[in-house]
Amino acid sequence: MTIQEIQEEIVDEFSMFDDWMQRYEYMIELGKSLPLIEEKYKVEENLIKGCQSKVWVHADLIGDKLAFSADSDAIITKGIVAILIRAYSNQHPTDILEADNKFIDEIGLKEHLSPTRANGLVSMIKQLKMYAIAYQTQLD
Amino acid sequence: MKAVADKLPLDIETIRLDFPILKRKVNGYPLVYLDNAATSQTPQQVIDVIVDYYSNYNANIHRGVHSLSQEATDKYEAARKKIQQHFNVAKSHEIIFTSGTTHSINLVANGFAQELNTGDEIIVSALEHHSNIVPWQMLCEKTGAVLKVIPMTQEGELDMDAFHKLLSDKTKMVFVNHVSNALGTVNPIEEIIEATHKAGAAILVDGAQAAPHIKADLQALDVDFYVVSAHKMCGPTGVGMLYGKEKWLNKLPPYQGGGEMIATVSFEKTTYAELPHKFEAGTPNICGGIAFGAALDYMNAIGFENIASYEHMLLEYATKELLEIEGLKIYGTSKDKTAVISFNIEGLHPYDIGTIVDKLGIAVRTGHHCAQPIMDFFKIPGTVRASFSFYNTFEEVDVFISAIKKAKMMLQ
Ligand SMILES: Cc1ncc(COP(=O)(O)O)c(C=O)c1O
């Protein structure tokens, strides 16, 4: 599936809920399916700055696709990063760089998109794209 | 809680009507504002003073011969007198208007550079707001003085035995807060001030968290410097006070150069203005200063004893209810504390709890509360901090407790 198709699928899933509590509960549920980062990658360089909770993200190049793994010490943050990774993992770096993030708004998590919000969703997206840039040059 | 309502030391229903923001909804729920230690809300009486200033007599002060300027100057100086009376200060020029606590501390730390030599010692407490440790670290770098830290106990109190041992003839300055922002501990500043003076050193007390709850008598305390921010005591942001004993303020050099702080200027030499103007360079926050005075009027009309005893009832009730929640631990268990509760629930991240209760309209603080050393001491990433004010109610405590329980259910 393309990034856009996955994003639409996520938006579809979230549209079943009519209040924030159900959305958050689902997000927390998704957090539990996050492809966990290996302990050895839980290091300072992989820590995303700008979050009140700790978030580590790691990327592996498999063929010409990027596979992300991550973890966080806060469960809501873990849910958010799980949603992002579901959309962006196992995709070509160029596609990751070209993707937009409107779906975050559409699933009712807009409040997390503010750059001043301490959860660092914006920093997470930036980090995923940084990995994409790094590996894109490697592929070229 | 109806039964209690008759015995309350203040008329909470009338008080709440004074605060327009308390009628707000947040995320669809009535706002429950429990982040008072970060900043307090503003009553209509103070808002009216701000509107009146800009509507009727906005002018620069101390300069113009015209009537508006005189009116603004009179009101500004009247506010200084109110602050002087409130803190029982001997002379009004011992009150310096600043932009707030941080500015006040930097002003003193900067001025102390000329008092210090290599090997001199500055003592700060482990309970400080970390941004306020920085000016002393900078001062040490500049002068070669050494920073010493008063350790804290598991209860979140200062280790006073250790403090007395740290004092010596090398000690030149002691800096402590009156009340800790992260834990609410009320520090024994009387004892600290007395011992500091016996050692021949000066003492600055950060009253930012104390001033909203405790009316300090600065002459009785005999403290050298005391600093507060108006925005934590029903006043506006960007204005605060530095109290300094006259002899110290005369001794310290000005912090900033500019208009207002000079008597005569030539390219060869400038002579500084008298106190307090020596430390008030540039156009100050005139409206803010006047509104600060109005905020003190407002709080004094309610009465600080009533405020303290009501807030203490809220604290005891909230503490008791929170402790019934399984796995909940409170940090800062001193007998003497203001209405601040810092806590965690086992296995949950404070950020998660804060996010869920925010969705329910409740404002609490999460994180390290600018007190990283305290968090390191307890080996935790941060806490959830609920801080209460006299306009909070027992019903709000109930709403808060049930939100915490809901968050716990969702997150576990
Ligand atoms: C104990 C203490 N000192 C200083 C400050 C800083 O105050 P301001 O930001 O108003 O300068 C705070 C505010 O959080 C505080 O709690």
CSV table of C-alpha atoms in Angstrom, one decimal, chain B residues 20-404:
chain,number,residue,atom,x,y,z
B,20,PRO,CA,-14.2,35.9,34.3
B,21,ILE,CA,-11.9,33.1,33.0
B,22,LEU,CA,-13.4,30.6,35.5
B,23,LYS,CA,-16.6,30.6,33.4
B,24,ARG,CA,-14.7,29.2,30.4
B,25,LYS,CA,-15.0,25.8,29.0
B,26,VAL,CA,-12.0,23.9,27.8
B,27,ASN,CA,-12.4,20.9,25.5
B,28,GLY,CA,-16.1,21.0,26.2
B,29,TYR,CA,-15.8,20.8,29.9
B,30,PRO,CA,-15.8,23.6,32.5
B,31,LEU,CA,-12.3,24.8,33.2
B,32,VAL,CA,-10.7,23.5,36.4
B,33,TYR,CA,-7.6,25.5,36.8
B,34,LEU,CA,-5.0,23.8,39.0
B,35,ASP,CA,-1.9,25.4,37.6
B,36,ASN,CA,-1.8,28.3,39.9
B,37,ALA,CA,1.9,27.8,40.8
B,38,ALA,CA,2.7,28.6,37.2
B,39,THR,CA,0.5,31.7,37.0
B,40,SER,CA,-2.6,32.8,38.8
B,41,GLN,CA,-5.8,34.1,37.2
B,42,THR,CA,-6.8,37.7,37.2
B,43,PRO,CA,-9.9,39.1,38.9
B,44,GLN,CA,-12.1,41.7,37.1
B,45,GLN,CA,-11.0,44.3,39.6
B,46,VAL,CA,-7.4,44.1,38.3
B,47,ILE,CA,-8.5,43.8,34.7
B,48,ASP,CA,-10.6,47.0,35.2
B,49,VAL,CA,-7.4,48.8,36.4
B,50,ILE,CA,-5.6,47.8,33.3
B,51,VAL,CA,-8.4,48.9,31.0
B,52,ASP,CA,-8.7,52.2,32.9
B,53,TYR,CA,-5.0,52.9,32.5
B,54,TYR,CA,-5.0,52.5,28.7
B,55,SER,CA,-8.4,54.1,28.4
B,56,ASN,CA,-7.8,57.2,30.5
B,57,TYR,CA,-4.3,58.1,31.6
B,58,ASN,CA,-1.7,56.2,29.6
B,59,ALA,CA,1.5,58.4,29.6
B,60,ASN,CA,5.2,58.1,30.3
B,61,ILE,CA,6.1,58.7,33.9
B,62,HIS,CA,8.6,60.8,35.8
B,63,ARG,CA,9.3,62.9,32.7
B,64,GLY,CA,6.4,64.9,31.4
B,65,VAL,CA,5.2,68.2,32.9
B,66,HIS,CA,1.8,67.4,31.5
B,67,SER,CA,-1.2,66.3,33.6
B,68,LEU,CA,-1.5,62.8,32.2
B,69,SER,CA,2.1,62.1,32.9
B,70,GLN,CA,1.6,63.3,36.4
B,71,GLU,CA,-1.4,61.2,36.9
B,72,ALA,CA,0.3,58.1,35.7
B,73,THR,CA,3.4,58.9,37.8
B,74,ASP,CA,1.2,59.3,40.9
B,75,LYS,CA,-0.6,56.0,40.4
B,76,TYR,CA,2.6,54.2,39.7
B,77,GLU,CA,4.3,55.6,42.9
B,78,ALA,CA,1.1,54.8,44.8
B,79,ALA,CA,1.4,51.2,43.7
B,80,ARG,CA,5.0,51.2,45.0
B,81,LYS,CA,3.7,52.4,48.4
B,82,LYS,CA,1.1,49.6,48.4
B,83,ILE,CA,3.8,47.1,47.8
B,84,GLN,CA,5.9,48.7,50.5
B,85,GLN,CA,3.0,48.5,53.0
B,86,HIS,CA,2.1,45.0,52.0
B,87,PHE,CA,5.5,43.6,52.7
B,88,ASN,CA,6.1,46.0,55.7
B,89,VAL,CA,9.1,47.6,54.1
B,90,ALA,CA,10.7,50.6,55.8
B,91,LYS,CA,11.2,52.9,52.8
B,92,SER,CA,9.4,52.9,49.5
B,93,HIS,CA,12.6,53.4,47.5
B,94,GLU,CA,13.7,49.9,48.8
B,95,ILE,CA,11.1,48.6,46.4
B,96,ILE,CA,12.4,48.3,42.9
B,97,PHE,CA,10.0,47.5,40.1
B,98,THR,CA,11.3,44.7,37.8
B,99,SER,CA,9.9,42.5,35.1
B,100,GLY,CA,9.6,39.7,37.6
B,101,THR,CA,11.4,37.3,39.9
B,102,THR,CA,13.9,36.2,37.2
B,103,HIS,CA,14.9,39.8,36.5
B,104,SER,CA,15.1,40.6,40.2
B,105,ILE,CA,17.5,37.7,40.9
B,106,ASN,CA,19.7,38.6,37.9
B,107,LEU,CA,19.9,42.2,39.0
B,108,VAL,CA,21.2,41.1,42.5
B,109,ALA,CA,23.5,38.4,41.1
B,110,ASN,CA,25.0,40.8,38.6
B,111,GLY,CA,25.5,43.4,41.3
B,112,PHE,CA,27.3,41.0,43.5
B,113,ALA,CA,30.1,40.4,41.1
B,114,GLN,CA,32.1,43.3,42.7
B,115,GLU,CA,31.6,41.8,46.2
B,116,LEU,CA,33.2,38.5,45.4
B,117,ASN,CA,36.7,37.1,45.1
B,118,THR,CA,38.1,33.8,44.1
B,119,GLY,CA,37.3,31.2,46.7
B,120,ASP,CA,34.3,33.0,48.2
B,121,GLU,CA,31.2,30.9,48.5
B,122,ILE,CA,27.6,31.2,47.4
B,123,ILE,CA,25.1,28.8,48.9
B,124,VAL,CA,21.9,27.8,47.1
B,125,SER,CA,19.3,25.2,48.0
B,126,ALA,CA,18.6,21.9,46.2
B,127,LEU,CA,14.9,23.0,46.0
B,128,GLU,CA,15.5,25.9,43.6
B,129,HIS,CA,13.8,26.7,40.3
B,130,HIS,CA,16.7,25.7,38.1
B,131,SER,CA,16.6,28.8,36.0
B,132,ASN,CA,17.4,30.7,39.2
B,133,ILE,CA,20.5,28.7,39.8
B,134,VAL,CA,22.0,29.8,36.5
B,135,PRO,CA,22.6,33.5,37.5
B,136,TRP,CA,24.7,32.2,40.5
B,137,GLN,CA,26.6,29.8,38.3
B,138,MET,CA,27.3,32.6,35.9
B,139,LEU,CA,28.4,34.8,38.8
B,140,CYS,CA,30.8,32.0,40.0
B,141,GLU,CA,32.3,31.7,36.6
B,142,LYS,CA,32.9,35.4,36.4
B,143,THR,CA,34.4,35.8,39.9
B,144,GLY,CA,35.9,32.5,40.8
B,145,ALA,CA,33.5,32.0,43.6
B,146,VAL,CA,32.3,28.5,44.5
B,147,LEU,CA,28.6,27.3,44.5
B,148,LYS,CA,27.5,25.1,47.4
B,149,VAL,CA,24.2,23.4,47.6
B,150,ILE,CA,22.0,22.7,50.6
B,151,PRO,CA,20.8,19.1,50.2
B,152,MET,CA,17.2,18.0,50.6
B,153,THR,CA,15.6,15.1,52.5
B,154,GLN,CA,13.2,12.5,51.2
B,155,GLU,CA,10.3,14.6,52.6
B,156,GLY,CA,11.4,17.4,50.3
B,157,GLU,CA,12.7,19.6,53.1
B,158,LEU,CA,16.1,21.3,53.3
B,159,ASP,CA,18.6,19.5,55.4
B,160,MET,CA,19.2,22.2,57.9
B,161,ASP,CA,22.1,20.5,59.7
B,162,ALA,CA,23.9,20.4,56.4
B,163,PHE,CA,23.1,24.0,55.8
B,164,HIS,CA,24.6,25.1,59.1
B,165,LYS,CA,27.7,23.2,58.3
B,166,LEU,CA,28.1,24.8,54.9
B,167,LEU,CA,28.1,28.3,56.4
B,168,SER,CA,31.5,29.7,57.0
B,169,ASP,CA,33.4,33.0,56.8
B,170,LYS,CA,33.9,32.2,53.1
B,171,THR,CA,30.1,32.4,52.6
B,172,LYS,CA,29.1,35.7,50.9
B,173,MET,CA,25.6,35.1,49.7
B,174,VAL,CA,22.8,32.6,50.4
B,175,PHE,CA,19.9,32.1,48.0
B,176,VAL,CA,16.9,30.1,48.9
B,177,ASN,CA,13.2,30.1,47.9
B,178,HIS,CA,10.6,30.8,50.6
B,179,VAL,CA,8.4,28.1,49.1
B,180,SER,CA,9.5,25.4,46.5
B,181,ASN,CA,7.6,25.6,43.2
B,182,ALA,CA,7.9,21.9,42.5
B,183,LEU,CA,6.9,20.5,45.9
B,184,GLY,CA,5.3,23.4,47.8
B,185,THR,CA,7.6,23.0,50.8
B,186,VAL,CA,7.7,26.1,53.0
B,187,ASN,CA,11.4,26.6,54.0
B,188,PRO,CA,12.4,27.8,57.5
B,189,ILE,CA,13.7,31.1,56.2
B,190,GLU,CA,13.7,32.8,59.6
B,191,GLU,CA,16.3,30.3,60.8
B,192,ILE,CA,18.2,30.5,57.4
B,193,ILE,CA,18.3,34.4,57.5
B,194,GLU,CA,19.5,34.5,61.1
B,195,ALA,CA,22.3,32.0,60.6
B,196,THR,CA,23.3,33.6,57.3
B,197,HIS,CA,23.7,37.0,59.0
B,198,LYS,CA,25.6,35.4,61.9
B,199,ALA,CA,28.1,34.1,59.3
B,200,GLY,CA,28.4,37.6,57.9
B,201,ALA,CA,26.8,36.9,54.6
B,202,ALA,CA,23.9,38.4,52.6
B,203,ILE,CA,20.7,36.6,51.9
B,204,LEU,CA,18.2,36.7,49.0
B,205,VAL,CA,14.9,34.9,49.4
B,206,ASP,CA,12.9,34.0,46.3
B,207,GLY,CA,9.3,34.7,47.4
B,208,ALA,CA,7.7,33.9,44.0
B,209,GLN,CA,5.8,30.9,45.3
B,210,ALA,CA,5.3,32.2,48.8
B,211,ALA,CA,3.8,35.6,48.1
B,212,PRO,CA,0.4,34.3,46.8
B,213,HIS,CA,-0.2,32.5,50.1
B,214,ILE,CA,1.9,34.1,52.8
B,215,LYS,CA,2.2,37.8,53.6
B,216,ALA,CA,5.8,38.2,54.5
B,217,ASP,CA,6.9,41.0,56.9
B,218,LEU,CA,10.3,41.8,55.5
B,219,GLN,CA,11.4,44.0,58.3
B,220,ALA,CA,10.6,41.4,60.9
B,221,LEU,CA,12.4,38.8,58.7
B,222,ASP,CA,15.4,41.1,58.4
B,223,VAL,CA,16.1,39.7,55.0
B,224,ASP,CA,18.5,41.5,52.6
B,225,PHE,CA,16.6,40.9,49.4
B,226,TYR,CA,13.2,39.4,48.6
B,227,VAL,CA,11.8,39.0,45.2
B,228,VAL,CA,8.3,38.2,43.7
B,229,SER,CA,6.4,38.2,40.4
B,230,ALA,CA,3.0,39.8,40.2
B,231,HIS,CA,1.5,37.2,37.9
B,232,LYS,CA,1.5,34.6,40.6
B,233,MET,CA,-0.6,36.8,42.9
B,234,CYS,CA,-3.5,37.8,40.7
B,235,GLY,CA,-1.5,40.5,38.9
B,236,PRO,CA,-0.4,40.8,35.3
B,237,THR,CA,2.7,39.1,33.7
B,238,GLY,CA,5.9,41.0,33.1
B,239,VAL,CA,6.1,42.9,36.4
B,240,GLY,CA,7.5,42.1,39.8
B,241,MET,CA,9.5,43.5,42.6
B,242,LEU,CA,12.9,43.5,44.1
B,243,TYR,CA,13.1,44.4,47.7
B,244,GLY,CA,16.5,45.3,48.9
B,245,LYS,CA,17.8,46.9,52.1
B,246,GLU,CA,18.7,50.5,51.4
B,247,LYS,CA,22.4,49.9,52.3
B,248,TRP,CA,22.6,47.0,49.8
B,249,LEU,CA,20.8,48.9,47.0
B,250,ASN,CA,23.1,51.8,47.5
B,251,LYS,CA,26.1,49.6,47.3
B,252,LEU,CA,25.2,47.5,44.3
B,253,PRO,CA,26.0,49.0,40.8
B,254,PRO,CA,23.1,49.6,38.4
B,255,TYR,CA,22.1,46.6,36.2
B,256,GLN,CA,21.2,48.3,33.0
B,257,GLY,CA,22.1,51.7,31.6
B,258,GLY,CA,19.4,53.9,30.1
B,259,GLY,CA,16.9,56.6,30.7
B,260,GLU,CA,15.5,57.1,34.2
B,261,MET,CA,18.5,55.7,36.0
B,262,ILE,CA,20.8,58.7,35.5
B,263,ALA,CA,21.1,62.1,37.3
B,264,THR,CA,23.4,63.8,34.9
B,265,VAL,CA,25.0,62.6,31.7
B,266,SER,CA,28.1,63.8,29.9
B,267,PHE,CA,30.5,61.8,27.8
B,268,GLU,CA,33.1,61.9,30.6
B,269,LYS,CA,30.9,60.8,33.4
B,270,THR,CA,27.4,59.9,34.3
B,271,THR,CA,26.1,60.1,37.8
B,272,TYR,CA,23.4,57.7,38.8
B,273,ALA,CA,20.0,58.6,40.0
B,274,GLU,CA,18.8,58.1,43.5
B,275,LEU,CA,17.0,54.9,44.5
B,276,PRO,CA,14.8,53.4,43.2
B,277,HIS,CA,15.4,55.0,39.8
B,278,LYS,CA,19.0,53.8,39.7
B,279,PHE,CA,17.7,50.3,39.0
B,280,GLU,CA,14.7,51.3,36.8
B,281,ALA,CA,16.3,52.1,33.5
B,282,GLY,CA,14.0,52.8,30.6
B,283,THR,CA,10.2,53.0,30.5
B,284,PRO,CA,8.9,50.5,32.9
B,285,ASN,CA,5.7,48.4,32.8
B,286,ILE,CA,3.7,51.3,34.1
B,287,CYS,CA,0.3,49.7,33.7
B,288,GLY,CA,1.7,46.4,35.1
B,289,GLY,CA,3.0,48.2,38.2
B,290,ILE,CA,-0.3,49.9,38.9
B,291,ALA,CA,-2.2,46.6,38.3
B,292,PHE,CA,0.2,44.9,40.7
B,293,GLY,CA,-0.9,47.3,43.4
B,294,ALA,CA,-4.5,46.6,42.6
B,295,ALA,CA,-3.9,42.8,42.8
B,296,LEU,CA,-2.5,43.3,46.3
B,297,ASP,CA,-5.5,45.4,47.3
B,298,TYR,CA,-7.7,42.6,46.0
B,299,MET,CA,-5.9,39.8,47.9
B,300,ASN,CA,-5.7,41.9,51.1
B,301,ALA,CA,-9.4,42.5,51.0
B,302,ILE,CA,-10.0,38.8,51.1
B,303,GLY,CA,-7.3,38.5,53.7
B,304,PHE,CA,-4.1,36.4,53.6
B,305,GLU,CA,-5.1,34.4,56.7
B,306,ASN,CA,-8.4,33.5,55.1
B,307,ILE,CA,-6.6,32.5,51.9
B,308,ALA,CA,-4.1,30.4,53.7
B,309,SER,CA,-6.6,28.6,55.9
B,310,TYR,CA,-9.0,27.9,53.0
B,311,GLU,CA,-6.2,26.7,50.7
B,312,HIS,CA,-5.0,24.4,53.5
B,313,MET,CA,-8.4,22.8,53.7
B,314,LEU,CA,-8.3,22.2,49.9
B,315,LEU,CA,-4.8,20.7,50.2
B,316,GLU,CA,-5.8,18.4,53.0
B,317,TYR,CA,-8.9,17.2,51.2
B,318,ALA,CA,-7.2,16.7,47.9
B,319,THR,CA,-4.2,14.9,49.5
B,320,LYS,CA,-6.5,12.5,51.4
B,321,GLU,CA,-8.5,11.7,48.2
B,322,LEU,CA,-5.5,11.3,46.0
B,323,LEU,CA,-3.8,8.9,48.5
B,324,GLU,CA,-6.8,6.6,48.2
B,325,ILE,CA,-5.8,5.9,44.5
B,326,GLU,CA,-3.7,2.8,44.4
B,327,GLY,CA,-0.1,3.3,43.3
B,328,LEU,CA,-0.2,7.0,43.7
B,329,LYS,CA,2.8,8.6,45.4
B,330,ILE,CA,3.1,12.2,46.5
B,331,TYR,CA,6.5,14.0,46.4
B,332,GLY,CA,7.1,16.7,49.0
B,333,THR,CA,5.5,15.6,52.2
B,334,SER,CA,6.7,18.3,54.5
B,335,LYS,CA,4.4,19.3,57.3
B,336,ASP,CA,4.6,22.9,56.3
B,337,LYS,CA,3.6,23.3,52.6
B,338,THR,CA,1.4,25.4,50.4
B,339,ALA,CA,-1.4,24.0,48.4
B,340,VAL,CA,0.8,22.2,45.9
B,341,ILE,CA,0.6,18.4,45.2
B,342,SER,CA,3.3,16.8,43.1
B,343,PHE,CA,2.6,13.2,42.4
B,344,ASN,CA,3.0,10.2,40.1
B,345,ILE,CA,1.0,7.0,39.6
B,346,GLU,CA,3.1,3.8,39.5
B,347,GLY,CA,3.7,2.7,35.9
B,348,LEU,CA,2.2,5.8,34.3
B,349,HIS,CA,4.1,8.7,32.7
B,350,PRO,CA,3.1,12.1,34.1
B,351,TYR,CA,2.7,13.4,30.5
B,352,ASP,CA,0.0,10.8,29.8
B,353,ILE,CA,-1.9,11.7,32.9
B,354,GLY,CA,-1.7,15.4,32.1
B,355,THR,CA,-2.9,14.9,28.5
B,356,ILE,CA,-6.0,12.9,29.5
B,357,VAL,CA,-7.0,15.3,32.3
B,358,ASP,CA,-6.5,18.2,29.9
B,359,LYS,CA,-9.1,16.6,27.6
B,360,LEU,CA,-11.4,16.8,30.6
B,361,GLY,CA,-10.9,20.5,31.0
B,362,ILE,CA,-8.4,20.3,33.9
B,363,ALA,CA,-5.2,22.3,33.8
B,364,VAL,CA,-2.3,20.8,35.7
B,365,ARG,CA,1.4,21.0,35.1
B,366,THR,CA,3.4,18.0,34.1
B,367,GLY,CA,7.2,17.6,33.7
B,368,HIS,CA,10.1,18.6,35.8
B,369,HIS,CA,8.7,22.0,36.8
B,370,CYS,CA,12.0,23.8,36.1
B,371,ALA,CA,13.4,21.8,39.0
B,372,GLN,CA,15.5,19.2,37.3
B,373,PRO,CA,17.7,18.6,40.4
B,374,ILE,CA,14.7,17.7,42.5
B,375,MET,CA,13.5,15.2,39.9
B,376,ASP,CA,17.0,13.7,39.7
B,377,PHE,CA,17.0,13.4,43.5
B,378,PHE,CA,13.8,11.3,43.4
B,379,LYS,CA,15.0,9.5,40.2
B,380,ILE,CA,11.8,10.4,38.2
B,381,PRO,CA,11.3,12.1,34.8
B,382,GLY,CA,8.8,14.5,36.3
B,383,THR,CA,5.5,14.6,38.2
B,384,VAL,CA,2.0,15.8,37.7
B,385,ARG,CA,1.6,18.9,39.8
B,386,ALA,CA,-1.8,20.3,40.9
B,387,SER,CA,-1.5,23.7,42.6
B,388,PHE,CA,-4.6,25.2,44.2
B,389,SER,CA,-5.7,28.8,44.8
B,390,PHE,CA,-8.3,30.4,47.0
B,391,TYR,CA,-10.7,30.5,44.0
B,392,ASN,CA,-10.7,26.7,43.6
B,393,THR,CA,-13.5,24.7,45.2
B,394,PHE,CA,-13.9,21.3,46.9
B,395,GLU,CA,-16.2,20.3,43.9
B,396,GLU,CA,-13.3,21.0,41.6
B,397,VAL,CA,-11.1,18.8,43.7
B,398,ASP,CA,-13.7,16.0,43.2
B,399,VAL,CA,-13.8,16.6,39.5
B,400,PHE,CA,-10.0,16.5,39.4
B,401,ILE,CA,-9.9,13.2,41.5
B,402,SER,CA,-12.4,11.5,39.2
B,403,ALA,CA,-10.4,12.7,36.1
B,404,ILE,CA,-7.2,11.2,37.6
